[in-house]
Coordinates of C-alpha atoms in Angstrom, one line a residue:
Chain A
M4 CA 136.3 94.0 90.8
S5 CA 133.7 92.8 93.0
E6 CA 135.3 94.8 96.1
N7 CA 134.8 98.3 93.7
A8 CA 131.6 96.9 92.9
S9 CA 130.2 96.5 96.3
T10 CA 131.7 100.0 97.4
A11 CA 129.7 101.3 94.7
V12 CA 126.8 99.4 96.1
K13 CA 127.0 101.6 99.3
Q14 CA 127.8 104.8 97.5
A15 CA 124.8 104.4 94.9
S16 CA 122.1 103.4 97.6
D17 CA 123.6 106.0 100.4
Q18 CA 121.2 108.7 99.8
D19 CA 122.6 111.3 102.1
A20 CA 126.1 110.8 100.2
A21 CA 128.0 114.6 100.5
R22 CA 127.8 116.8 97.8
E23 CA 131.7 116.8 96.5
F24 CA 131.1 112.9 95.9
K25 CA 128.3 113.8 93.5
Q26 CA 130.0 114.1 90.4
K27 CA 132.5 110.6 91.2
Q28 CA 128.7 109.0 92.3
R29 CA 126.9 109.9 88.5
K30 CA 129.8 108.4 86.9
S31 CA 129.9 105.0 89.0
T32 CA 126.0 104.7 88.5
R33 CA 126.6 104.7 85.0
K34 CA 129.1 102.2 85.4
L35 CA 127.0 100.0 88.2
A36 CA 124.1 100.7 85.7
K37 CA 126.2 98.5 82.6
M38 CA 127.1 96.3 84.8
R39 CA 123.3 95.2 86.2
W40 CA 122.3 94.5 82.3
Q41 CA 121.7 91.2 82.9
I42 CA 118.6 92.2 85.5
Y43 CA 117.4 95.1 83.0
L44 CA 117.1 92.3 80.3
L45 CA 115.0 90.4 82.8
L46 CA 113.0 93.2 83.8
A47 CA 112.5 94.1 80.6
I48 CA 109.8 91.0 80.1
P49 CA 107.4 92.9 83.0
V50 CA 107.8 96.1 82.1
I51 CA 107.0 95.5 78.4
Y52 CA 103.8 93.4 79.5
V53 CA 102.7 95.9 81.9
F54 CA 102.9 98.6 79.2
I55 CA 100.7 96.7 76.9
F56 CA 98.5 95.2 79.2
N57 CA 98.1 98.5 82.0
Y58 CA 99.5 101.1 80.2
L59 CA 97.8 101.1 76.9
P60 CA 94.1 100.5 77.9
M61 CA 94.9 103.8 79.9
A62 CA 96.4 105.5 77.1
G63 CA 93.0 103.8 75.1
L64 CA 91.1 106.2 78.1
V65 CA 91.2 108.9 75.0
I66 CA 88.3 107.5 73.7
A67 CA 86.3 108.6 76.4
F68 CA 86.9 112.5 74.7
Q69 CA 86.1 110.7 71.3
D70 CA 82.7 109.7 69.4
F71 CA 84.4 106.1 69.3
D72 CA 84.0 104.3 65.8
Y73 CA 85.2 101.0 65.5
S74 CA 86.1 101.4 61.7
K75 CA 87.9 104.4 62.2
G76 CA 89.9 103.3 65.0
I77 CA 91.2 105.1 67.7
F78 CA 93.4 107.5 65.5
G79 CA 90.3 108.5 63.3
S80 CA 87.6 108.6 65.8
P81 CA 86.5 112.9 65.9
F82 CA 86.9 114.4 69.2
V83 CA 83.8 115.4 71.1
G84 CA 85.6 117.1 74.4
L85 CA 83.5 116.1 77.3
E86 CA 80.4 115.4 75.8
N87 CA 80.2 111.8 77.0
F88 CA 81.0 113.0 80.6
E89 CA 78.0 115.5 80.4
K90 CA 75.9 112.9 79.0
F91 CA 76.4 110.8 81.9
F92 CA 76.2 113.9 84.4
G93 CA 72.5 114.8 82.7
A94 CA 71.3 111.1 82.0
Y95 CA 68.0 110.6 83.9
N96 CA 69.6 107.6 86.2
F97 CA 72.9 109.1 87.0
K98 CA 71.5 110.4 90.7
Q99 CA 70.4 106.7 91.4
I100 CA 73.1 105.2 90.2
L101 CA 75.7 107.2 92.0
T102 CA 73.9 106.8 95.3
N103 CA 73.8 103.0 94.9
T104 CA 77.8 102.8 94.5
L105 CA 78.1 105.4 97.3
T106 CA 75.7 103.6 99.7
I107 CA 77.0 100.2 99.0
S108 CA 80.2 100.9 99.2
F109 CA 80.2 103.2 102.4
Y110 CA 78.0 100.4 104.1
S111 CA 80.5 97.8 103.3
L112 CA 83.2 100.5 105.1
M113 CA 81.3 100.6 107.8
T114 CA 82.0 97.0 108.7
F115 CA 85.8 97.8 108.4
P116 CA 86.2 97.3 111.9
I117 CA 84.7 93.5 112.2
P118 CA 87.9 91.8 111.7
I119 CA 89.8 94.0 114.2
V120 CA 87.1 93.1 116.8
F121 CA 87.2 89.5 115.9
A122 CA 91.1 89.1 115.8
L123 CA 91.0 90.9 119.0
L124 CA 88.6 88.7 120.9
L125 CA 90.2 85.8 119.2
N126 CA 93.5 86.6 120.2
S127 CA 92.3 86.8 123.9
I128 CA 90.5 84.0 124.4
P129 CA 92.3 81.6 127.0
S130 CA 92.0 78.2 125.0
K131 CA 94.2 78.4 122.1
R132 CA 92.7 75.2 120.9
Y133 CA 89.3 76.5 120.3
G134 CA 90.8 79.8 118.9
K135 CA 92.7 77.6 116.3
L136 CA 89.3 75.9 115.3
I137 CA 87.2 79.0 114.6
Q138 CA 89.7 80.6 113.0
T139 CA 90.3 77.5 110.4
V140 CA 86.7 77.5 109.9
T141 CA 86.0 80.8 109.6
Y142 CA 88.9 80.8 106.9
I143 CA 86.7 78.6 104.8
P144 CA 84.0 80.8 102.9
H145 CA 86.8 82.9 101.6
F146 CA 87.6 80.0 99.1
I147 CA 84.2 80.1 97.9
S148 CA 84.0 81.5 94.5
T149 CA 81.6 84.4 93.7
V150 CA 79.5 82.5 91.6
V151 CA 79.2 79.9 94.1
M152 CA 78.8 82.4 96.6
V153 CA 75.8 84.0 94.9
G154 CA 74.0 80.6 93.7
L155 CA 74.5 80.1 97.9
I156 CA 73.1 83.4 99.0
F157 CA 69.7 82.9 96.8
Q158 CA 69.7 79.0 97.5
I159 CA 69.8 80.1 101.7
L160 CA 67.8 83.1 101.5
N161 CA 64.9 81.5 99.3
F162 CA 61.5 82.1 101.1
R163 CA 59.8 78.9 100.5
T164 CA 62.9 76.2 100.2
G165 CA 65.8 77.9 101.7
L166 CA 67.3 77.8 105.0
Y167 CA 65.8 81.1 105.7
G168 CA 62.6 79.9 104.4
S169 CA 62.5 76.9 106.6
L170 CA 63.3 78.6 109.6
Y171 CA 61.0 81.1 109.5
Q172 CA 58.1 78.4 108.9
M173 CA 59.4 76.5 111.6
I174 CA 59.5 79.7 114.0
M175 CA 56.6 81.9 113.1
K176 CA 54.6 79.3 111.7
S177 CA 53.8 81.1 108.8
T178 CA 55.2 81.7 105.1
A179 CA 58.3 84.2 104.8
P180 CA 57.9 87.1 103.3
D181 CA 60.4 86.7 100.0
L182 CA 63.9 89.1 100.9
L183 CA 65.1 88.4 97.6
A184 CA 61.8 90.2 95.6
K185 CA 62.6 93.3 97.5
G186 CA 65.0 95.6 96.1
V187 CA 65.7 97.5 99.3
N188 CA 67.2 94.7 100.9
F189 CA 69.7 94.6 98.2
K190 CA 72.5 96.4 100.1
H191 CA 71.9 94.4 103.1
I192 CA 72.4 91.2 101.6
Y193 CA 75.4 92.1 99.5
V194 CA 77.4 93.6 102.5
W195 CA 76.5 90.9 105.2
S196 CA 77.0 87.9 102.9
G197 CA 80.2 89.8 102.3
V198 CA 80.8 90.1 106.4
W199 CA 80.2 86.3 106.6
Q200 CA 82.5 85.2 103.9
S201 CA 85.5 87.3 104.7
T202 CA 85.5 88.4 108.5
G203 CA 87.6 85.4 109.2
Y204 CA 90.3 85.9 106.1
N205 CA 90.3 89.3 106.9
A206 CA 91.7 89.1 110.4
I207 CA 94.6 87.0 109.7
I208 CA 96.8 90.0 108.8
Y209 CA 95.9 91.6 112.1
I210 CA 95.9 88.2 114.0
A211 CA 99.5 88.0 112.6
A212 CA 100.1 91.5 113.9
L213 CA 99.0 90.7 117.4
S214 CA 101.3 87.8 117.7
G215 CA 104.4 90.0 117.5
V216 CA 103.1 91.7 120.6
D217 CA 105.8 91.2 123.3
P218 CA 104.1 88.8 126.2
S219 CA 105.8 90.7 129.0
L220 CA 103.7 93.4 128.4
H221 CA 100.9 91.5 129.1
E222 CA 102.6 90.0 132.0
V223 CA 103.7 93.3 133.6
A224 CA 100.5 94.9 133.1
T225 CA 97.9 91.9 134.8
I226 CA 100.4 92.7 137.8
D227 CA 99.6 95.7 137.7
G228 CA 96.0 95.0 138.0
A229 CA 94.7 95.4 134.6
S230 CA 91.8 93.4 133.4
R231 CA 91.6 91.8 129.9
L232 CA 89.6 94.2 128.5
Q233 CA 92.1 97.0 129.7
R234 CA 95.1 95.3 128.2
I235 CA 93.4 94.9 124.9
R236 CA 92.6 98.8 124.7
Y237 CA 96.1 99.9 125.9
I238 CA 98.5 97.1 124.7
D239 CA 97.0 94.9 121.8
L240 CA 95.1 97.8 119.8
P241 CA 98.1 100.1 119.8
A242 CA 100.3 97.1 118.5
I243 CA 98.0 96.7 115.5
L244 CA 97.3 100.2 114.6
P245 CA 99.5 100.6 112.0
T246 CA 98.3 98.0 109.9
V247 CA 94.8 99.1 110.6
S248 CA 95.6 102.2 109.1
I249 CA 97.3 100.5 105.9
M250 CA 94.3 98.8 105.2
L251 CA 92.0 101.5 105.9
I252 CA 93.4 103.6 103.4
L253 CA 93.2 100.9 101.2
A254 CA 89.7 100.3 102.0
V255 CA 89.1 103.8 101.3
G256 CA 91.3 103.8 98.2
N257 CA 88.7 101.0 96.8
I258 CA 85.9 102.9 98.0
M259 CA 84.3 103.0 94.2
N260 CA 85.6 99.5 93.3
V261 CA 82.7 97.9 94.8
G262 CA 82.9 94.0 94.5
F263 CA 81.4 94.6 90.8
E264 CA 81.5 90.6 90.3
K265 CA 79.1 89.9 92.8
V266 CA 76.7 92.9 92.3
L267 CA 76.5 92.0 88.3
L268 CA 75.3 88.3 89.3
M269 CA 73.2 89.6 92.2
Q270 CA 71.1 92.2 90.0
N271 CA 67.8 90.9 88.8
D272 CA 65.0 92.9 87.5
L273 CA 63.4 93.1 91.0
N274 CA 66.8 94.8 92.1
S275 CA 67.8 96.9 89.7
T276 CA 66.8 99.9 91.1
Y277 CA 68.8 99.8 94.3
S278 CA 71.6 97.4 92.6
E279 CA 72.6 98.9 89.3
I280 CA 76.0 101.1 90.4
I281 CA 78.5 102.7 88.3
S282 CA 80.7 100.0 87.0
T283 CA 77.6 97.4 86.1
Y284 CA 76.2 100.4 84.5
V285 CA 79.8 100.3 82.7
Y286 CA 79.0 97.0 81.5
R287 CA 75.7 97.3 80.5
V288 CA 76.2 100.0 78.1
G289 CA 79.6 99.2 76.8
L290 CA 79.1 95.6 76.5
A291 CA 76.3 93.6 77.6
S292 CA 73.7 95.5 75.3
G293 CA 73.9 95.6 71.7
V294 CA 74.9 99.5 71.5
N295 CA 78.2 98.6 72.4
D296 CA 78.6 102.7 73.1
F297 CA 82.0 102.3 73.9
S298 CA 83.3 106.2 74.2
F299 CA 80.4 106.8 77.0
S300 CA 81.1 103.7 79.0
T301 CA 84.5 104.5 79.1
A302 CA 84.0 107.9 79.9
I303 CA 81.9 106.5 83.0
S304 CA 84.7 104.3 83.9
M305 CA 86.8 106.8 84.1
F306 CA 84.9 109.3 86.0
N307 CA 85.0 106.1 88.8
S308 CA 88.7 105.5 88.3
V309 CA 89.1 109.2 88.7
I310 CA 87.3 109.5 92.1
N311 CA 88.8 106.6 93.2
F312 CA 92.5 107.7 92.8
V313 CA 91.5 111.0 94.4
L314 CA 89.9 109.1 97.3
L315 CA 93.3 107.1 97.7
V316 CA 95.7 109.9 97.8
T317 CA 93.6 111.7 100.1
A318 CA 93.1 108.9 102.8
N319 CA 96.9 108.5 102.3
F320 CA 97.9 112.1 102.9
I321 CA 95.4 112.6 106.2
S322 CA 96.7 108.9 107.3
R323 CA 100.5 110.6 106.8
R324 CA 99.2 113.7 108.8
T325 CA 97.7 112.1 112.0
S326 CA 99.5 108.5 112.5
G327 CA 102.5 109.2 110.5
S328 CA 102.4 105.7 108.0
G329 CA 101.2 105.5 104.7
I330 CA 101.4 103.2 101.5
F331 CA 103.5 105.9 99.6
Chain B
M28 CA 99.9 83.3 128.5
D29 CA 96.1 83.8 129.3
S30 CA 94.6 81.3 131.8
F31 CA 91.1 81.2 132.6
K32 CA 91.5 79.8 136.2
Q33 CA 93.9 81.9 137.4
A34 CA 92.0 85.5 135.8
D35 CA 89.8 87.4 138.5
R36 CA 86.0 87.7 138.5
G37 CA 86.0 90.9 135.9
D38 CA 88.0 88.8 133.5
K39 CA 86.3 85.5 134.0
I40 CA 82.9 87.1 133.2
F41 CA 84.7 89.0 130.1
Y42 CA 86.0 85.6 128.9
I43 CA 82.8 84.1 129.3
F44 CA 81.3 87.0 127.3
V45 CA 84.2 86.7 124.5
F46 CA 83.5 82.7 124.2
L47 CA 79.9 83.3 123.6
L48 CA 80.2 85.6 121.2
L49 CA 82.7 83.8 119.3
T50 CA 81.2 80.5 119.5
V51 CA 77.6 82.5 117.8
F52 CA 79.8 83.4 115.3
F53 CA 81.7 80.1 114.4
L54 CA 78.3 78.7 114.6
L55 CA 77.0 81.5 112.0
V56 CA 79.6 80.6 109.7
L57 CA 79.6 76.9 109.9
Y58 CA 75.7 76.2 110.1
P59 CA 74.4 77.3 106.2
V60 CA 78.1 75.1 105.5
I61 CA 76.6 72.2 106.8
F62 CA 73.2 72.9 106.0
V63 CA 74.0 72.9 102.1
L64 CA 76.2 69.3 102.4
S65 CA 72.6 68.0 104.0
A66 CA 70.6 69.5 101.6
S67 CA 72.6 68.5 98.9
F68 CA 72.2 64.4 100.1
S69 CA 68.4 65.0 100.6
S70 CA 65.7 64.2 98.7
G71 CA 64.1 66.8 96.2
A72 CA 60.5 66.9 97.9
A73 CA 62.1 67.1 101.1
V74 CA 64.1 70.2 100.5
Q75 CA 61.3 71.8 98.4
S76 CA 58.9 71.2 101.7
G77 CA 61.1 73.1 104.0
K78 CA 61.9 69.9 105.9
V79 CA 65.9 69.8 105.9
L80 CA 67.3 71.9 108.7
L81 CA 70.1 70.2 109.6
L82 CA 70.6 66.9 109.3
P83 CA 69.9 64.9 105.2
V84 CA 66.0 63.9 105.2
E85 CA 65.4 61.2 103.0
P86 CA 69.1 60.4 102.2
N87 CA 70.3 59.9 98.2
I88 CA 72.9 60.7 95.9
Q89 CA 70.1 62.0 93.1
G90 CA 71.5 65.4 92.6
Y91 CA 75.3 64.0 92.8
K92 CA 73.9 61.3 89.9
I93 CA 72.6 64.3 87.7
V94 CA 75.3 66.4 88.0
F95 CA 78.2 64.0 87.4
N96 CA 76.1 63.0 84.3
T97 CA 75.8 66.7 82.8
P98 CA 78.7 67.0 80.2
S99 CA 79.0 70.9 80.9
I100 CA 80.4 70.6 84.1
W101 CA 83.0 67.9 83.1
R102 CA 83.9 69.8 80.5
G103 CA 84.0 73.4 82.7
F104 CA 86.5 71.0 85.2
A105 CA 88.7 70.0 82.6
N106 CA 88.8 74.0 81.2
S107 CA 89.3 75.5 84.2
L108 CA 92.4 72.8 85.1
F109 CA 93.8 73.8 82.3
Y110 CA 93.0 77.8 82.7
T111 CA 94.6 77.7 86.4
V112 CA 97.9 75.5 85.7
S113 CA 98.7 77.7 82.9
A114 CA 97.9 80.6 84.2
T115 CA 99.5 80.0 87.3
L116 CA 103.0 78.9 85.7
A117 CA 102.9 81.8 83.9
G118 CA 102.0 84.0 86.7
V119 CA 104.7 82.6 88.8
S120 CA 107.6 83.1 86.2
M121 CA 106.4 86.7 85.9
T122 CA 106.3 87.9 89.3
M123 CA 109.4 85.9 90.6
I124 CA 111.0 87.5 87.8
T125 CA 110.0 91.1 88.6
A126 CA 110.3 90.5 92.3
Y127 CA 113.9 89.2 92.0
G128 CA 115.2 92.3 89.7
M129 CA 113.0 94.8 92.0
S130 CA 114.8 93.0 95.2
R131 CA 118.2 94.2 94.1
R132 CA 119.0 97.1 96.1
D133 CA 122.1 97.6 94.2
L134 CA 120.0 98.1 90.8
P135 CA 120.5 102.0 89.5
G136 CA 116.5 103.3 89.0
R137 CA 115.0 100.8 90.9
N138 CA 112.3 103.3 92.4
A139 CA 111.5 104.9 89.3
I140 CA 110.7 101.2 88.0
M141 CA 109.0 100.2 90.8
M142 CA 106.8 103.7 90.9
Y143 CA 106.0 102.6 86.9
F144 CA 104.4 99.1 88.7
V145 CA 102.8 100.1 91.5
F146 CA 101.2 102.9 89.7
T147 CA 99.0 100.1 88.1
M148 CA 97.5 99.0 91.6
F149 CA 95.6 102.2 91.9
F150 CA 94.9 103.6 88.5
S151 CA 93.5 101.4 85.3
G152 CA 92.3 102.3 82.1
G153 CA 88.9 100.2 82.8
M154 CA 86.8 97.4 81.8
I155 CA 86.0 98.7 78.1
T156 CA 90.1 99.8 77.2
S157 CA 91.1 96.4 78.4
F158 CA 88.6 94.8 76.2
L159 CA 89.3 96.6 72.8
L160 CA 92.9 95.9 73.7
I161 CA 92.2 92.0 73.8
Q162 CA 90.2 92.4 70.9
S163 CA 92.7 94.3 68.6
L164 CA 95.2 91.4 70.2
G165 CA 93.0 88.6 68.3
L166 CA 92.8 87.3 71.3
I167 CA 89.1 87.3 71.7
N168 CA 87.4 83.8 72.1
T169 CA 90.9 81.9 72.6
R170 CA 91.9 80.1 75.2
L171 CA 95.2 82.3 75.7
A172 CA 92.6 85.0 76.5
M173 CA 92.2 83.2 79.6
I174 CA 96.1 83.1 80.3
I175 CA 97.6 86.0 79.2
P176 CA 95.6 89.2 81.0
G177 CA 96.3 89.7 84.7
M178 CA 99.8 87.9 84.6
L179 CA 101.1 89.7 87.1
S180 CA 100.0 90.9 90.1
V181 CA 101.4 93.7 91.5
Y182 CA 100.7 93.2 95.2
N183 CA 101.8 89.7 95.1
M184 CA 105.1 91.0 93.4
I185 CA 105.6 93.2 96.2
I186 CA 104.9 90.5 98.6
A187 CA 107.5 88.0 96.7
R188 CA 110.1 90.9 97.0
T189 CA 109.5 91.5 100.7
F190 CA 110.7 87.8 100.9
I191 CA 113.3 88.0 98.9
Q192 CA 114.6 90.9 100.5
N193 CA 114.3 89.7 104.1
S194 CA 115.2 85.9 103.5
I195 CA 118.3 86.3 101.2
P196 CA 120.9 87.8 102.8
E197 CA 123.0 90.3 100.5
D198 CA 126.5 88.6 101.6
V199 CA 125.4 85.8 99.7
L200 CA 124.9 87.9 96.8
E201 CA 128.8 89.1 97.2
A202 CA 130.0 85.6 97.7
S203 CA 128.4 84.4 94.6
K204 CA 129.8 87.4 92.3
I205 CA 133.3 86.3 93.5
D206 CA 132.4 83.1 92.5
G207 CA 131.7 84.3 89.1
C208 CA 128.0 84.1 89.3
S209 CA 126.0 86.2 86.6
D210 CA 123.0 88.1 88.0
I211 CA 120.7 86.0 85.5
G212 CA 122.9 82.3 87.3
Y213 CA 121.9 84.4 90.6
F214 CA 118.0 84.4 89.7
F215 CA 118.1 81.0 88.9
R216 CA 121.0 79.2 91.2
I217 CA 120.5 81.1 94.3
V218 CA 117.2 83.2 94.6
L219 CA 114.7 80.6 93.2
P220 CA 115.9 77.3 95.1
L221 CA 115.7 79.4 98.2
S222 CA 112.1 80.9 97.4
K223 CA 110.6 77.6 97.7
A224 CA 107.8 79.2 100.5
I225 CA 106.9 81.7 98.6
M226 CA 106.5 80.5 95.5
A227 CA 104.3 77.9 97.4
V228 CA 102.2 81.2 98.5
L229 CA 101.9 82.4 94.9
V230 CA 100.9 79.5 93.2
L231 CA 98.3 79.1 95.6
F232 CA 96.9 83.2 95.7
I233 CA 97.3 82.8 92.2
G234 CA 95.8 79.2 91.4
V235 CA 92.7 79.9 93.8
Y236 CA 92.1 83.9 91.7
H237 CA 92.1 81.8 88.6
W238 CA 89.7 78.8 89.9
N239 CA 87.2 81.1 91.2
A240 CA 87.5 83.8 87.7
Y241 CA 84.2 84.0 85.9
F242 CA 84.4 87.6 84.2
N243 CA 87.0 87.9 81.9
A244 CA 85.6 84.3 80.8
M245 CA 82.1 86.3 80.3
L246 CA 84.0 89.1 78.6
Y247 CA 86.1 87.1 76.3
L248 CA 85.0 83.4 75.4
H249 CA 81.9 83.2 73.4
E250 CA 81.9 79.3 72.6
K251 CA 80.7 77.0 75.4
K252 CA 83.3 74.7 74.5
L253 CA 86.1 76.9 76.1
Y254 CA 84.1 77.8 79.2
P255 CA 85.7 77.2 82.7
I256 CA 83.4 75.9 85.6
T257 CA 82.4 78.8 86.7
L258 CA 80.4 79.9 83.8
A259 CA 79.1 76.3 83.7
L260 CA 77.9 76.9 87.5
K261 CA 76.8 80.3 86.4
E262 CA 74.2 79.0 83.9
I263 CA 72.9 76.3 86.3
L264 CA 72.8 77.8 89.4
L265 CA 71.9 81.1 88.5
S266 CA 69.8 81.7 85.2
S267 CA 68.2 78.0 85.1
Q268 CA 68.2 74.5 85.6
I269 CA 70.1 71.6 83.9
D270 CA 68.6 71.8 80.7
P271 CA 67.1 68.2 80.5
A272 CA 67.9 67.6 76.8
T273 CA 71.6 67.5 77.3
V274 CA 71.2 64.7 79.5
Q275 CA 71.2 61.3 78.2
D276 CA 69.6 59.5 80.3
P277 CA 65.8 59.1 79.9
E278 CA 65.0 58.3 83.6
L279 CA 67.2 61.1 85.0
Q280 CA 65.4 63.6 82.5
A281 CA 62.2 62.8 84.4
Q282 CA 63.8 63.4 87.9
I283 CA 65.6 66.5 87.2
A284 CA 62.7 69.1 87.0
K285 CA 61.5 67.6 90.7
S286 CA 65.1 68.0 92.0
A287 CA 65.9 71.1 90.6
D288 CA 67.0 72.4 94.2
I289 CA 69.1 69.3 95.5
I290 CA 71.0 69.8 91.9
K291 CA 72.0 72.9 92.9
Y292 CA 73.0 72.2 96.4
A293 CA 74.9 69.5 94.8
L294 CA 76.8 71.6 92.5
I295 CA 77.7 73.8 95.5
V296 CA 79.3 70.9 97.5
V297 CA 81.0 69.9 94.1
S298 CA 82.7 72.9 93.6
M299 CA 83.8 73.2 96.6
V300 CA 85.1 70.2 97.5
P301 CA 88.8 70.4 95.2
I302 CA 89.4 73.2 97.7
L303 CA 88.2 72.0 100.8
I304 CA 90.2 68.6 100.2
I305 CA 93.5 70.7 99.6
Y306 CA 92.5 73.2 102.7
P307 CA 94.2 71.5 105.4
S308 CA 97.6 71.5 103.5
I309 CA 97.9 74.7 102.3
Q310 CA 96.0 77.0 105.2
K311 CA 99.5 77.6 106.8
Y312 CA 100.9 78.8 103.5
F313 CA 98.2 81.1 103.5
V314 CA 98.6 82.6 106.8
K315 CA 102.3 82.9 106.2
G316 CA 101.6 84.9 102.9
V317 CA 99.5 87.4 104.4
M318 CA 101.7 88.0 107.1
I319 CA 104.5 88.3 104.9
G320 CA 102.9 91.0 103.1
S321 CA 101.7 92.9 105.8
V322 CA 105.3 93.6 106.6
K323 CA 106.3 96.5 104.7
G324 CA 109.2 96.3 102.1

């Protein structure tokens, strides 16, 4: 019985099976599926869960094309076609919100190489103990929650009582300009506090990839007279390139999902012209204000998701073509 | 592998350069943390006049006294603990069940089911429709709203699946089959006991996520008595100060106005302490988790 099963396993998993076996295989697949009913039973739990909590909300996107009325429900509300999308594209602040979203996300994407450089340098220093210490300390900020992180930014950058204010006072002998009151600074504060918080943690994956580099490559290169910098360029960098391209695809695929939670917390009246992004706008229109225009805000959020998805697929396609590795 | 002494001149200069660069970065990360710690132990007046730069000035624990006398903080801690423990338990169970099913190469239709899960990583219904779903399920303003949504992270599931596939040889499955073990029995008797390492990683990933989360609570909870610690922190750190009326001791009430800043610093420290305490023991698991995740499976 079990022997039959294992041959069937091999047959089922062997994709290059010859044609004449196909008929037989189809039969054994069905038999195999029947034998695996317990696994299907286990998998039914997450499949149903994901259906309810992920796919039902996707189906709910239909309200973006409706004039949704809570009392009538999804099935009773009238369809209005693309009206909600047109309303968004025609809104007075559409251009500003889109510009803010793109500015902040591309600015964040520009800092993508920092953890890579950090990992390469950390990997190259001769004192392993010092390297471990740096590594350990630079992970810590990753565990600070968004709420505390934003509180920390506000406290540190306070122009009177914060670290920034005190240092400025000491060096320049005058009161510091208020960085937080100027909306233009929003993107810089957002992006660089992110670099401060996550460089160490984001570098882990590259450090892990670097630890897999064969040391004999380095030995040979050293004998041939390669400098450390050349060894980084010709040994270390190519070794982590596949990891880099996967991380880059993921980063591009998330480009429209600017850290919504952090932006929302950092927002105030002083910087809202520079800090209102698509997702915070969705929240404001749909849930935070008294208006609760569900259809309109769903249309905006759907616009965001679709762009995001297209970007991801494009990035993956380009990576497949150029480097041969992709996420799907 | 690399040694400074044996390096030639060019490399020595390079090493010194790297050393300086990394040290600068190291200090940039460390300094704000030390500053917050020092400021939290200083007097309110010293912080407000900008005297604190590295070490505490006029050391005292006023800030901590006020923080620990604020009921909303204690309640928030208790709530967060409850949410984190239950959501982590539920999340790890769900992840392991899914990962096990997806790790079985002999399962017809495996790829299709995998696509079904993976698609949700890249496309979602968004905030509004999820909110409407939670509302129509009647979960608004209940503790369940903090536990049920987000029980399955597909990313974590892929990590766990990769681990199971790589660390438990297929021979074990065949051997257990011969001994008459069922597929569910194999999961409980073999897979779970052999997956302790990855389960530790999952507990940490999911636990930290829930401990730090605030947005779902903001959306789904209305009553303050249900608030997790992050929302309590948000009210104090970002909106206003501690409302003096909620603190019982009249002497403390008078102090609060003066020490708004050190209260915030003390709060930041208090909220970081739980993680800093367990941090050294969990660090290696985090690294391991990220490394497993980086292996494409």
